[in-house]
Amino acid sequence: MSNPIARSEDDAEDVYGWWEGDAIEAGDQVTCDPDEVAVFWDGENVVTTLGPGRHVLTPESAPALAAFFGDEAEIYVCFVTTSPVSGFEVEGAISEGDDDDDDDCEDEESTVISVTLRVIDSARFVAKAAEIELTDDDDDDDDDDDDDELPTLADWIAAVVLDAAVDCLNEGDADISNELPGLARPVLAEAGVELVRVDRVDRPEA
């Protein structure tokens, strides 16, 4: 019996979402929206990528996946939106000065920054997501209390945007929306994603 492989409805509005199944079989159907790709990750590398449409997995149609058909072969499927996604909100305390001064940040009210993101390299994007999110179960047990670990790629992106916002203030740009995309671009490029624009900045009143 074939299984449908598609993005979870809970992740429908997000930049990306992992398929919640455990294994793929010959005959399974992968469905991607017009602005979506499915990236198959074997734990170390991208195996293949499927574009928009409905795909029936067979050794002929997807030869790169043939070795993964069956319960014993572990494979992850990440659905990535390729069109710009607006409404990605970042929240945190930002101020001019030393961004390592945690005591000052704790006393400040949070700034909310809403941005539009676009994935420009889905393979690099999924590789970064896997690096952050797909960890060994034993390691998870040991690191449950480790607050320094970022659990998702979305958290990593948020941290990059906040750091760039602090850099904007330190460079004297009071309207951080002007320079934020450019300052964040080199770091976000590591994950194959770009900040298209800043949609809104809500800073606490002085």
PDB file of C-alpha atoms in Angstrom:
ATOM      1  CA  MET A   1       0.000   0.000   0.000  1.00  0.00           C
ATOM      2  CA  SER A   2       1.453   3.383  -0.994  1.00  0.00           C
ATOM      3  CA  ASN A   3       1.814   6.173   1.525  1.00  0.00           C
ATOM      4  CA  PRO A   4       1.247   9.876   0.834  1.00  0.00           C
ATOM      5  CA  ILE A   5       4.327  11.958   1.575  1.00  0.00           C
ATOM      6  CA  ALA A   6       3.600  15.651   1.998  1.00  0.00           C
ATOM      7  CA  ARG A   7       4.180  18.565   4.310  1.00  0.00           C
ATOM      8  CA  SER A   8       2.243  18.524   7.576  1.00  0.00           C
ATOM      9  CA  GLU A   9      -0.682  20.949   7.694  1.00  0.00           C
ATOM     10  CA  ASP A  10       0.845  22.386  10.878  1.00  0.00           C
ATOM     11  CA  ASP A  11       3.810  23.607   8.808  1.00  0.00           C
ATOM     12  CA  ALA A  12       1.798  24.817   5.813  1.00  0.00           C
ATOM     13  CA  GLU A  13       2.589  28.507   6.356  1.00  0.00           C
ATOM     14  CA  ASP A  14       6.216  28.016   7.383  1.00  0.00           C
ATOM     15  CA  VAL A  15       9.391  28.261   5.329  1.00  0.00           C
ATOM     16  CA  TYR A  16       9.932  24.520   5.726  1.00  0.00           C
ATOM     17  CA  GLY A  17       8.602  21.395   7.416  1.00  0.00           C
ATOM     18  CA  TRP A  18       9.809  17.832   7.962  1.00  0.00           C
ATOM     19  CA  TRP A  19       7.733  14.862   6.842  1.00  0.00           C
ATOM     20  CA  GLU A  20       6.632  12.970   9.932  1.00  0.00           C
ATOM     21  CA  GLY A  21       6.888   9.457   8.479  1.00  0.00           C
ATOM     22  CA  ASP A  22       9.583   6.903   9.249  1.00  0.00           C
ATOM     23  CA  ALA A  23      10.378   5.145   5.960  1.00  0.00           C
ATOM     24  CA  ILE A  24       9.695   5.364   2.256  1.00  0.00           C
ATOM     25  CA  GLU A  25       8.540   2.522   0.025  1.00  0.00           C
ATOM     26  CA  ALA A  26       8.317   1.972  -3.702  1.00  0.00           C
ATOM     27  CA  GLY A  27       4.944   3.297  -4.815  1.00  0.00           C
ATOM     28  CA  ASP A  28       4.767   6.099  -2.243  1.00  0.00           C
ATOM     29  CA  GLN A  29       3.500   9.417  -3.632  1.00  0.00           C
ATOM     30  CA  VAL A  30       5.290  12.673  -2.917  1.00  0.00           C
ATOM     31  CA  THR A  31       3.257  15.837  -3.423  1.00  0.00           C
ATOM     32  CA  CYS A  32       4.857  19.272  -3.674  1.00  0.00           C
ATOM     33  CA  ASP A  33       3.034  22.562  -4.101  1.00  0.00           C
ATOM     34  CA  PRO A  34       3.905  24.831  -7.060  1.00  0.00           C
ATOM     35  CA  ASP A  35       6.381  26.789  -4.914  1.00  0.00           C
ATOM     36  CA  GLU A  36       7.762  23.832  -2.991  1.00  0.00           C
ATOM     37  CA  VAL A  37      10.493  21.202  -3.249  1.00  0.00           C
ATOM     38  CA  ALA A  38      11.002  17.970  -1.320  1.00  0.00           C
ATOM     39  CA  VAL A  39      14.592  17.411  -0.219  1.00  0.00           C
ATOM     40  CA  PHE A  40      15.645  13.884   0.809  1.00  0.00           C
ATOM     41  CA  TRP A  41      18.380  13.734   3.464  1.00  0.00           C
ATOM     42  CA  ASP A  42      20.157  10.523   4.488  1.00  0.00           C
ATOM     43  CA  GLY A  43      21.682  11.840   7.701  1.00  0.00           C
ATOM     44  CA  GLU A  44      24.820  13.186   6.048  1.00  0.00           C
ATOM     45  CA  ASN A  45      23.996  14.406   2.560  1.00  0.00           C
ATOM     46  CA  VAL A  46      21.186  15.443   0.246  1.00  0.00           C
ATOM     47  CA  VAL A  47      20.218  12.344  -1.759  1.00  0.00           C
ATOM     48  CA  THR A  48      17.883  13.997  -4.248  1.00  0.00           C
ATOM     49  CA  THR A  49      15.348  16.790  -4.638  1.00  0.00           C
ATOM     50  CA  LEU A  50      11.871  16.609  -6.170  1.00  0.00           C
ATOM     51  CA  GLY A  51      10.149  19.671  -7.558  1.00  0.00           C
ATOM     52  CA  PRO A  52       6.514  20.775  -7.766  1.00  0.00           C
ATOM     53  CA  GLY A  53       3.877  18.178  -8.643  1.00  0.00           C
ATOM     54  CA  ARG A  54       3.015  14.603  -7.708  1.00  0.00           C
ATOM     55  CA  HIS A  55       5.760  11.984  -7.875  1.00  0.00           C
ATOM     56  CA  VAL A  56       5.345   8.210  -7.570  1.00  0.00           C
ATOM     57  CA  LEU A  57       8.525   6.747  -6.118  1.00  0.00           C
ATOM     58  CA  THR A  58       9.883   3.809  -8.078  1.00  0.00           C
ATOM     59  CA  PRO A  59      13.433   2.612  -8.854  1.00  0.00           C
ATOM     60  CA  GLU A  60      12.937   4.013 -12.367  1.00  0.00           C
ATOM     61  CA  SER A  61      11.455   7.411 -11.463  1.00  0.00           C
ATOM     62  CA  ALA A  62      13.701   8.043  -8.455  1.00  0.00           C
ATOM     63  CA  PRO A  63      16.815   5.849  -8.808  1.00  0.00           C
ATOM     64  CA  ALA A  64      18.699   7.800  -6.130  1.00  0.00           C
ATOM     65  CA  LEU A  65      16.081   6.719  -3.583  1.00  0.00           C
ATOM     66  CA  ALA A  66      15.894   3.039  -4.512  1.00  0.00           C
ATOM     67  CA  ALA A  67      18.419   2.062  -1.837  1.00  0.00           C
ATOM     68  CA  PHE A  68      16.210   3.646   0.818  1.00  0.00           C
ATOM     69  CA  PHE A  69      13.007   1.746   0.062  1.00  0.00           C
ATOM     70  CA  GLY A  70      12.170  -0.333   3.129  1.00  0.00           C
ATOM     71  CA  ASP A  71      12.032  -0.044   6.888  1.00  0.00           C
ATOM     72  CA  GLU A  72      15.749  -0.487   7.551  1.00  0.00           C
ATOM     73  CA  ALA A  73      16.999   2.479   5.561  1.00  0.00           C
ATOM     74  CA  GLU A  74      16.645   5.828   7.344  1.00  0.00           C
ATOM     75  CA  ILE A  75      15.721   8.812   5.212  1.00  0.00           C
ATOM     76  CA  TYR A  76      14.393  12.257   6.080  1.00  0.00           C
ATOM     77  CA  VAL A  77      12.180  14.377   3.850  1.00  0.00           C
ATOM     78  CA  CYS A  78      12.071  18.146   4.230  1.00  0.00           C
ATOM     79  CA  PHE A  79       9.550  20.256   2.312  1.00  0.00           C
ATOM     80  CA  VAL A  80      10.925  23.711   1.533  1.00  0.00           C
ATOM     81  CA  THR A  81       8.986  26.713   0.234  1.00  0.00           C
ATOM     82  CA  THR A  82      10.905  28.402  -2.573  1.00  0.00           C
ATOM     83  CA  SER A  83       8.818  31.572  -2.897  1.00  0.00           C
ATOM     84  CA  PRO A  84       9.242  34.457  -0.424  1.00  0.00           C
ATOM     85  CA  VAL A  85       7.583  33.837   2.936  1.00  0.00           C
ATOM     86  CA  SER A  86       6.481  36.903   4.884  1.00  0.00           C
ATOM     87  CA  GLY A  87       5.544  37.213   8.516  1.00  0.00           C
ATOM     88  CA  PHE A  88       8.633  35.555  10.011  1.00  0.00           C
ATOM     89  CA  GLU A  89       8.801  37.269  13.406  1.00  0.00           C
ATOM     90  CA  VAL A  90      11.908  37.743  15.493  1.00  0.00           C
ATOM     91  CA  GLU A  91      11.660  38.987  19.069  1.00  0.00           C
ATOM     92  CA  GLY A  92      14.405  39.993  21.443  1.00  0.00           C
ATOM     93  CA  ALA A  93      16.074  42.829  23.317  1.00  0.00           C
ATOM     94  CA  ILE A  94      18.438  44.837  21.133  1.00  0.00           C
ATOM     95  CA  SER A  95      20.449  47.894  22.055  1.00  0.00           C
ATOM     96  CA  GLU A  96      23.423  49.884  20.895  1.00  0.00           C
ATOM     97  CA  GLY A  97      26.692  48.824  22.465  1.00  0.00           C
ATOM     98  CA  ASP A  98      28.244  45.512  23.402  1.00  0.00           C
ATOM     99  CA  ASP A  99      25.885  42.720  22.284  1.00  0.00           C
ATOM    100  CA  ASP A 100      27.538  40.382  24.800  1.00  0.00           C
ATOM    101  CA  ASP A 101      26.266  42.404  27.759  1.00  0.00           C
ATOM    102  CA  ASP A 102      23.536  39.981  28.861  1.00  0.00           C
ATOM    103  CA  ASP A 103      22.647  41.925  32.020  1.00  0.00           C
ATOM    104  CA  ASP A 104      21.657  45.016  30.029  1.00  0.00           C
ATOM    105  CA  CYS A 105      19.607  42.952  27.567  1.00  0.00           C
ATOM    106  CA  GLU A 106      17.642  41.284  30.314  1.00  0.00           C
ATOM    107  CA  ASP A 107      16.467  44.692  31.577  1.00  0.00           C
ATOM    108  CA  GLU A 108      15.245  45.858  28.167  1.00  0.00           C
ATOM    109  CA  GLU A 109      11.870  45.425  26.550  1.00  0.00           C
ATOM    110  CA  SER A 110      11.750  43.236  23.469  1.00  0.00           C
ATOM    111  CA  THR A 111      11.827  44.509  19.916  1.00  0.00           C
ATOM    112  CA  VAL A 112       9.684  42.639  17.372  1.00  0.00           C
ATOM    113  CA  ILE A 113      11.003  42.450  13.806  1.00  0.00           C
ATOM    114  CA  SER A 114       8.864  40.935  11.043  1.00  0.00           C
ATOM    115  CA  VAL A 115      10.753  39.934   7.900  1.00  0.00           C
ATOM    116  CA  THR A 116      10.262  38.202   4.560  1.00  0.00           C
ATOM    117  CA  LEU A 117      12.593  35.273   3.876  1.00  0.00           C
ATOM    118  CA  ARG A 118      13.359  33.314   0.716  1.00  0.00           C
ATOM    119  CA  VAL A 119      15.250  30.050   0.358  1.00  0.00           C
ATOM    120  CA  ILE A 120      17.780  30.395  -2.464  1.00  0.00           C
ATOM    121  CA  ASP A 121      19.537  27.021  -2.062  1.00  0.00           C
ATOM    122  CA  SER A 122      17.245  24.253  -0.793  1.00  0.00           C
ATOM    123  CA  ALA A 123      20.053  21.696  -0.427  1.00  0.00           C
ATOM    124  CA  ARG A 124      22.158  24.011   1.721  1.00  0.00           C
ATOM    125  CA  PHE A 125      19.048  25.037   3.660  1.00  0.00           C
ATOM    126  CA  VAL A 126      18.167  21.449   4.564  1.00  0.00           C
ATOM    127  CA  ALA A 127      21.771  20.614   5.405  1.00  0.00           C
ATOM    128  CA  LYS A 128      21.785  23.465   7.942  1.00  0.00           C
ATOM    129  CA  ALA A 129      18.390  22.431   9.324  1.00  0.00           C
ATOM    130  CA  ALA A 130      19.606  18.848   9.722  1.00  0.00           C
ATOM    131  CA  GLU A 131      22.801  20.009  11.433  1.00  0.00           C
ATOM    132  CA  ILE A 132      20.744  21.865  14.032  1.00  0.00           C
ATOM    133  CA  GLU A 133      17.643  19.698  14.406  1.00  0.00           C
ATOM    134  CA  LEU A 134      18.485  16.078  13.614  1.00  0.00           C
ATOM    135  CA  THR A 135      20.584  14.935  16.544  1.00  0.00           C
ATOM    136  CA  ASP A 136      21.184  11.516  18.060  1.00  0.00           C
ATOM    137  CA  ASP A 137      18.609  10.505  20.677  1.00  0.00           C
ATOM    138  CA  ASP A 138      21.345   9.782  23.222  1.00  0.00           C
ATOM    139  CA  ASP A 139      22.748  13.263  22.746  1.00  0.00           C
ATOM    140  CA  ASP A 140      19.272  14.727  23.270  1.00  0.00           C
ATOM    141  CA  ASP A 141      19.014  13.011  26.656  1.00  0.00           C
ATOM    142  CA  ASP A 142      22.345  14.480  27.756  1.00  0.00           C
ATOM    143  CA  ASP A 143      21.571  17.990  26.522  1.00  0.00           C
ATOM    144  CA  ASP A 144      18.009  18.449  27.792  1.00  0.00           C
ATOM    145  CA  ASP A 145      19.145  21.214  30.139  1.00  0.00           C
ATOM    146  CA  ASP A 146      21.529  22.887  27.698  1.00  0.00           C
ATOM    147  CA  ASP A 147      19.939  26.254  27.014  1.00  0.00           C
ATOM    148  CA  ASP A 148      22.731  27.188  24.587  1.00  0.00           C
ATOM    149  CA  GLU A 149      21.558  24.706  21.947  1.00  0.00           C
ATOM    150  CA  LEU A 150      19.246  26.148  19.312  1.00  0.00           C
ATOM    151  CA  PRO A 151      16.556  23.516  18.655  1.00  0.00           C
ATOM    152  CA  THR A 152      15.459  24.659  15.194  1.00  0.00           C
ATOM    153  CA  LEU A 153      16.777  26.388  12.108  1.00  0.00           C
ATOM    154  CA  ALA A 154      14.113  29.052  12.660  1.00  0.00           C
ATOM    155  CA  ASP A 155      15.760  29.905  15.997  1.00  0.00           C
ATOM    156  CA  TRP A 156      19.145  30.132  14.295  1.00  0.00           C
ATOM    157  CA  ILE A 157      17.738  32.509  11.676  1.00  0.00           C
ATOM    158  CA  ALA A 158      16.134  34.623  14.415  1.00  0.00           C
ATOM    159  CA  ALA A 159      19.462  34.889  16.244  1.00  0.00           C
ATOM    160  CA  VAL A 160      21.212  36.000  13.048  1.00  0.00           C
ATOM    161  CA  VAL A 161      18.588  38.691  12.428  1.00  0.00           C
ATOM    162  CA  LEU A 162      18.848  39.986  16.008  1.00  0.00           C
ATOM    163  CA  ASP A 163      22.637  40.135  15.806  1.00  0.00           C
ATOM    164  CA  ALA A 164      22.385  42.068  12.543  1.00  0.00           C
ATOM    165  CA  ALA A 165      19.913  44.481  14.160  1.00  0.00           C
ATOM    166  CA  VAL A 166      22.420  45.195  16.933  1.00  0.00           C
ATOM    167  CA  ASP A 167      25.113  45.798  14.298  1.00  0.00           C
ATOM    168  CA  CYS A 168      22.794  48.293  12.605  1.00  0.00           C
ATOM    169  CA  LEU A 169      22.435  50.267  15.824  1.00  0.00           C
ATOM    170  CA  ASN A 170      26.170  50.168  16.478  1.00  0.00           C
ATOM    171  CA  GLU A 171      26.780  51.577  12.998  1.00  0.00           C
ATOM    172  CA  GLY A 172      24.470  54.492  13.761  1.00  0.00           C
ATOM    173  CA  ASP A 173      21.483  53.421  11.643  1.00  0.00           C
ATOM    174  CA  ALA A 174      18.442  54.208  13.780  1.00  0.00           C
ATOM    175  CA  ASP A 175      16.106  52.816  11.101  1.00  0.00           C
ATOM    176  CA  ILE A 176      17.425  49.249  11.173  1.00  0.00           C
ATOM    177  CA  SER A 177      15.145  48.169   8.340  1.00  0.00           C
ATOM    178  CA  ASN A 178      17.437  49.922   5.838  1.00  0.00           C
ATOM    179  CA  GLU A 179      20.643  48.008   6.475  1.00  0.00           C
ATOM    180  CA  LEU A 180      19.415  44.824   8.149  1.00  0.00           C
ATOM    181  CA  PRO A 181      19.081  42.669   4.982  1.00  0.00           C
ATOM    182  CA  GLY A 182      22.603  43.469   3.854  1.00  0.00           C
ATOM    183  CA  LEU A 183      24.182  42.849   7.243  1.00  0.00           C
ATOM    184  CA  ALA A 184      22.378  39.531   7.702  1.00  0.00           C
ATOM    185  CA  ARG A 185      23.033  38.289   4.156  1.00  0.00           C
ATOM    186  CA  PRO A 186      26.542  36.768   4.546  1.00  0.00           C
ATOM    187  CA  VAL A 187      25.588  34.677   7.569  1.00  0.00           C
ATOM    188  CA  LEU A 188      22.169  33.618   6.274  1.00  0.00           C
ATOM    189  CA  ALA A 189      23.854  32.504   3.050  1.00  0.00           C
ATOM    190  CA  GLU A 190      25.427  29.670   5.062  1.00  0.00           C
ATOM    191  CA  ALA A 191      21.928  28.204   5.260  1.00  0.00           C
ATOM    192  CA  GLY A 192      20.906  28.997   1.683  1.00  0.00           C
ATOM    193  CA  VAL A 193      18.397  31.639   2.752  1.00  0.00           C
ATOM    194  CA  GLU A 194      18.168  35.388   2.250  1.00  0.00           C
ATOM    195  CA  LEU A 195      16.331  38.174   4.040  1.00  0.00           C
ATOM    196  CA  VAL A 196      14.303  39.785   1.256  1.00  0.00           C
ATOM    197  CA  ARG A 197      13.003  42.730   3.233  1.00  0.00           C
ATOM    198  CA  VAL A 198      12.072  43.978   6.675  1.00  0.00           C
ATOM    199  CA  ASP A 199       8.300  44.303   6.860  1.00  0.00           C
ATOM    200  CA  ARG A 200       7.914  45.814  10.315  1.00  0.00           C
ATOM    201  CA  VAL A 201       9.984  46.869  13.311  1.00  0.00           C
ATOM    202  CA  ASP A 202       8.231  47.442  16.631  1.00  0.00           C
ATOM    203  CA  ARG A 203      10.699  48.907  19.086  1.00  0.00           C
ATOM    204  CA  PRO A 204       9.761  49.842  22.666  1.00  0.00           C
ATOM    205  CA  GLU A 205       9.442  53.554  23.246  1.00  0.00           C
ATOM    206  CA  ALA A 206      12.439  55.185  24.828  1.00  0.00           C
TER     207      ALA A 206
END
